Coordinates of C-alpha atoms in Angstrom, one line a residue:
M1 CA 37.4 -17.6 8.7
R2 CA 34.0 -18.7 7.2
G3 CA 35.1 -22.6 7.3
K4 CA 35.5 -22.1 11.1
I5 CA 32.2 -20.3 11.7
A6 CA 30.3 -23.0 9.6
E7 CA 32.1 -25.8 11.6
K8 CA 31.0 -24.6 15.1
I9 CA 27.5 -24.2 13.7
T10 CA 27.6 -27.8 12.8
R11 CA 28.8 -28.9 15.9
F12 CA 26.2 -26.7 17.8
R13 CA 24.6 -29.5 19.7
Y14 CA 21.3 -27.9 20.0
L15 CA 20.9 -27.2 16.2
K16 CA 18.9 -30.3 15.6
P17 CA 16.1 -29.7 18.5
L18 CA 16.2 -26.3 17.5
S19 CA 15.4 -27.1 14.1
Y20 CA 12.6 -29.8 14.9
A21 CA 11.2 -26.9 17.5
L22 CA 10.9 -24.5 14.7
L23 CA 9.4 -26.9 12.3
F24 CA 6.6 -27.8 14.8
I25 CA 6.0 -24.4 15.3
F26 CA 5.3 -23.5 11.8
A27 CA 3.5 -26.7 10.9
F28 CA 1.5 -25.8 13.9
I29 CA 0.7 -22.4 12.6
A30 CA -0.2 -23.6 9.3
F31 CA -2.5 -26.2 10.9
L32 CA -4.0 -23.6 13.3
F33 CA -5.0 -21.2 10.3
G34 CA -5.8 -23.6 7.8
T35 CA -8.6 -25.2 10.3
F36 CA -9.7 -21.9 12.2
P37 CA -13.3 -21.9 13.0
T38 CA -13.9 -18.6 10.8
D39 CA -17.3 -19.4 11.1
I40 CA -17.7 -19.1 14.7
L41 CA -15.7 -15.8 14.6
K42 CA -18.1 -14.4 12.0
G43 CA -21.0 -15.3 14.0
R44 CA -19.5 -13.8 17.2
I45 CA -18.8 -10.5 15.2
I46 CA -22.6 -10.0 13.9
K47 CA -23.7 -10.7 17.6
E48 CA -21.4 -7.9 18.7
I49 CA -22.9 -5.7 16.1
V50 CA -26.7 -6.4 16.8
V51 CA -26.1 -6.4 20.5
N52 CA -24.3 -3.3 20.8
T53 CA -26.0 -1.4 18.0
P54 CA -29.6 -0.7 16.8
F55 CA -28.6 -2.5 13.1
E56 CA -28.4 -6.2 12.1
A57 CA -25.5 -7.3 9.9
E58 CA -24.3 -10.0 7.4
I59 CA -20.6 -11.0 6.8
K60 CA -20.0 -13.0 3.2
S61 CA -16.5 -14.3 4.4
I62 CA -13.7 -14.0 6.9
K63 CA -9.8 -14.9 5.8
I64 CA -7.3 -15.3 8.4
S65 CA -3.5 -15.1 7.5
P66 CA -0.5 -16.5 9.8
L67 CA 0.8 -13.1 10.2
L68 CA -2.2 -12.5 12.4
S69 CA -4.0 -10.5 9.4
V70 CA -7.6 -10.9 9.4
R71 CA -10.0 -9.9 6.3
L72 CA -14.1 -9.4 6.2
D73 CA -15.3 -9.4 2.8
G74 CA -18.8 -8.4 2.1
I75 CA -20.2 -6.9 5.2
K76 CA -23.6 -5.1 5.3
I77 CA -25.1 -3.4 8.1
Y78 CA -28.7 -2.5 7.8
K79 CA -32.2 -1.9 9.8
S80 CA -34.0 -3.1 6.9
K81 CA -33.0 -5.3 3.5
D82 CA -33.7 -1.9 1.6
S83 CA -31.6 0.5 3.7
F84 CA -28.2 -0.7 4.3
L85 CA -24.2 0.1 4.4
E86 CA -22.2 -2.2 2.4
I87 CA -18.3 -2.3 3.3
N88 CA -16.3 -3.9 0.6
S89 CA -13.4 -5.1 3.0
L90 CA -12.3 -4.6 6.4
R91 CA -8.7 -5.4 7.2
I92 CA -6.9 -5.6 10.6
N93 CA -3.2 -6.3 11.2
P94 CA -2.1 -6.6 15.1
S95 CA 1.3 -7.4 15.7
L96 CA 2.1 -10.0 17.8
F97 CA 3.3 -7.7 20.9
E98 CA -0.2 -6.0 20.6
A99 CA -2.4 -9.2 20.5
V100 CA -0.7 -10.4 23.9
S101 CA -0.9 -7.0 25.3
K102 CA -3.4 -6.1 28.2
N103 CA -4.9 -3.2 26.0
P104 CA -4.0 -4.0 22.4
K105 CA -3.8 -1.3 19.4
I106 CA -5.2 -2.9 16.2
P107 CA -4.6 -1.2 12.8
F108 CA -7.4 -1.3 10.4
E109 CA -8.0 -0.6 6.7
V110 CA -11.6 -0.3 5.5
E111 CA -13.1 0.2 1.6
F112 CA -16.6 1.2 1.7
L113 CA -18.7 3.7 -0.2
D114 CA -16.1 4.3 -3.1
G115 CA -13.6 5.5 -0.4
Q116 CA -11.9 4.1 2.7
A117 CA -10.7 4.6 6.2
K118 CA -7.7 4.0 7.7
G119 CA -6.8 4.1 11.5
S120 CA -6.5 2.1 14.8
I121 CA -8.6 0.5 17.5
R122 CA -7.9 -0.4 20.8
L123 CA -9.5 -2.9 22.8
N124 CA -10.1 -3.3 26.6
K125 CA -9.5 -7.1 27.1
Q126 CA -10.8 -7.0 31.0
N127 CA -14.4 -6.5 29.7
G128 CA -13.8 -7.1 25.9
S129 CA -15.1 -3.6 25.1
L130 CA -13.9 -1.0 22.6
Q131 CA -11.7 1.5 24.4
E132 CA -10.8 4.0 21.7
V133 CA -11.0 4.6 17.9
G134 CA -9.4 6.8 15.4
G135 CA -8.4 7.5 11.7
D136 CA -8.6 9.2 8.7
I137 CA -11.5 9.3 5.9
K138 CA -11.1 9.8 2.2
G139 CA -13.4 10.0 -0.5
V140 CA -16.2 8.1 1.3
S141 CA -19.9 8.8 -0.6
L142 CA -22.7 10.2 1.9
D143 CA -25.6 8.6 -0.1
P144 CA -27.0 5.8 1.9
L145 CA -26.0 7.5 5.4
P146 CA -28.9 9.3 6.3
A147 CA -31.3 6.3 5.9
L148 CA -29.3 4.8 8.5
L149 CA -29.2 7.3 11.0
F150 CA -33.0 8.4 11.0
Q151 CA -35.6 6.4 12.3
K152 CA -37.7 6.7 9.3
A153 CA -35.9 6.5 5.9
E154 CA -38.4 8.1 3.9
E155 CA -38.3 11.3 6.1
A156 CA -34.5 11.5 6.2
L157 CA -32.2 14.3 4.6
L158 CA -31.0 13.0 1.3
L159 CA -27.2 13.8 0.7
R160 CA -24.9 13.5 -1.9
G161 CA -21.1 13.9 -1.8
S162 CA -17.6 13.4 -1.0
L163 CA -16.7 13.0 2.7
D164 CA -13.0 13.6 3.8
G165 CA -11.5 14.0 7.2
Q166 CA -10.4 12.8 10.8
F167 CA -12.2 11.5 13.7
Y168 CA -10.6 10.1 17.5
V169 CA -13.2 8.8 19.9
N170 CA -12.0 7.3 23.8
F171 CA -15.0 5.2 25.3
D172 CA -13.5 4.7 28.3
P173 CA -15.1 5.4 31.0
V174 CA -17.5 7.8 29.0
P175 CA -17.2 9.0 25.2
S176 CA -14.7 11.8 24.3
G177 CA -12.9 12.8 21.5
D178 CA -13.1 15.1 18.3
F179 CA -13.7 15.2 14.8
Q180 CA -13.4 17.5 11.6
F181 CA -15.0 16.7 8.3
D182 CA -15.3 18.6 4.7
V183 CA -17.6 17.5 2.3
N184 CA -17.1 18.3 -1.7
G185 CA -19.7 18.2 -4.3
L186 CA -22.5 18.6 -1.5
E187 CA -26.4 18.1 -2.9
L188 CA -29.2 18.5 -0.4
S189 CA -32.7 17.0 -1.3
N190 CA -35.8 16.6 1.2
V191 CA -35.1 19.7 3.0
V192 CA -37.9 20.5 5.3
V193 CA -38.8 23.9 7.2
K194 CA -41.8 24.3 9.1
Q195 CA -43.4 21.6 7.3
I196 CA -41.9 23.0 3.9
T197 CA -40.2 21.1 1.9
L198 CA -37.6 22.7 0.2
P199 CA -35.9 22.3 -3.8
S200 CA -33.0 20.4 -3.9
F201 CA -29.7 22.1 -3.2
G202 CA -26.4 21.6 -5.4
G203 CA -23.1 22.8 -6.3
L204 CA -22.3 23.3 -2.4
S205 CA -19.2 22.6 0.1
S206 CA -19.4 21.8 3.6
S207 CA -17.3 21.5 6.8
L208 CA -18.1 20.1 9.9
E209 CA -16.2 20.6 13.2
G210 CA -16.7 19.2 17.2
S211 CA -16.0 17.2 19.8
I212 CA -17.7 13.9 21.8
E213 CA -18.5 15.1 25.4
G214 CA -20.4 11.9 27.6
Q215 CA -23.6 11.5 25.6
T216 CA -23.6 14.7 23.5
T217 CA -22.1 15.6 20.4
K218 CA -20.8 19.2 20.6
I219 CA -20.6 21.1 17.1
K220 CA -18.4 24.0 17.1
E221 CA -19.0 24.6 13.3
F222 CA -21.3 23.2 11.0
S223 CA -21.3 25.2 7.5
I224 CA -22.8 24.7 4.3
R225 CA -21.6 27.4 1.3
G226 CA -22.0 28.1 -2.2
N227 CA -24.5 29.8 -5.1
G228 CA -25.1 32.6 -2.6
L229 CA -25.7 30.6 0.4
D230 CA -24.1 30.8 3.6
L231 CA -25.3 28.3 6.3
Q232 CA -23.8 28.4 10.2
V233 CA -24.9 26.0 12.5
T234 CA -23.5 25.5 16.3
G235 CA -25.0 23.6 19.5
S236 CA -25.6 20.0 20.5
T237 CA -27.0 16.6 19.4
P238 CA -26.8 13.1 20.2
L239 CA -24.0 10.8 19.8
V240 CA -23.9 10.1 15.9
W241 CA -24.5 6.3 16.4
E242 CA -27.3 7.3 18.8
F243 CA -29.2 8.9 16.4
S244 CA -31.5 6.3 15.4
K245 CA -32.6 6.1 19.0
G246 CA -33.7 9.8 18.8
G247 CA -32.6 12.6 21.5
I248 CA -32.2 16.0 22.4
V249 CA -31.3 18.6 19.9
D250 CA -30.2 22.2 21.1
L251 CA -28.9 24.0 17.8
A252 CA -28.7 27.7 16.8
Y253 CA -28.4 28.5 13.1
R254 CA -27.8 31.3 10.9
V255 CA -28.6 31.7 7.2
K256 CA -27.7 34.2 4.6
I257 CA -29.2 34.3 1.3
T258 CA -27.7 36.8 -1.1
G259 CA -28.6 35.8 -4.7
G260 CA -28.1 33.7 -7.2
E261 CA -29.5 30.1 -7.2
F262 CA -31.0 30.5 -3.8
A263 CA -32.6 34.0 -4.0
Q264 CA -36.0 32.6 -4.7
Y265 CA -36.1 30.7 -1.4
K266 CA -35.4 33.8 0.9
T267 CA -39.1 35.4 0.8
L268 CA -40.4 31.8 1.4
L269 CA -38.3 31.3 4.6
S270 CA -38.6 35.0 5.8
A271 CA -42.2 34.1 6.5
Y272 CA -41.3 31.5 9.0
L273 CA -37.8 32.0 10.3
P274 CA -36.7 34.8 12.5
K275 CA -34.9 38.0 10.7
Q276 CA -31.7 39.1 12.0
G277 CA -30.0 42.6 12.1
D278 CA -27.5 41.7 9.5
G279 CA -30.4 40.6 7.0
G280 CA -29.8 36.9 7.4
L281 CA -32.3 34.6 9.2
G282 CA -31.6 32.8 12.4
G283 CA -32.9 31.1 15.5
K284 CA -32.9 27.9 17.2
I285 CA -33.7 24.3 16.6
Q286 CA -34.7 22.7 20.0
G287 CA -36.6 19.4 20.9
T288 CA -35.6 15.9 19.7
V289 CA -34.1 14.4 16.3
N290 CA -37.5 13.1 15.2
S291 CA -39.5 16.1 16.3
P292 CA -37.3 19.1 16.1
R293 CA -38.9 22.9 16.7
F294 CA -37.7 26.0 15.4
E295 CA -37.5 28.6 18.0
A296 CA -36.6 32.6 17.6
G297 CA -33.4 33.9 19.2
L298 CA -29.8 32.9 19.3

């Protein structure tokens, strides 16, 4: 039986031309990816970052495999040479079906700041824009982020901690989405209240949950807790990627200091922040990112 099948295969009149066609296709793919103009692709990616964000960018290398996998190594995104975000590697792996579809969805994996992010992006081929992005973040260090988000790096809040969470944003036709993040081992420095710089805070945990609506970030809950400190914030801010441009801030906050390491700050803050009926302090933060005002009332 096997002999008859083999005989039929060898007599198949299209076998030789099909073999040559397959050989040509494999040779063409090998040639294409062996001579692909990665410098042109690198320049295009850098241009897109510069045009669509307030940052400059550098890319050390780009590698493309015949399986449509693209890897970028040594990426730097910065406002200045002294203030930058370094990404060890970025890998995207579009399937052949997605590559030829109208709005391809492309999986990605990023290694940066001692952690990683995995998810996918969807592109709009008609205008070349980003349509949606979503994913999970694990173990990302917060240290360099404030200097990138604030206009004046020397005035930015200093953060330390490890970030985990999930996010999703749809940009078409206007930004919308949601996010949820947790920070472990949180430390805060350069905290300024009423022009008073407070001592550093440590041994904290934090959570952030909210949504993206148009040009606004809606904060459902932002909390910082630990060592007798309980801070709760809700309200709205500009989009995260627009922070460096400034924008309107409208936040309500409530803070309770019950003892421990932060008890010494309660008397100091009570002279400047409105007192609440439950013994805490609270009010509003309004104005702009670069010039916030502390107001009474919730």
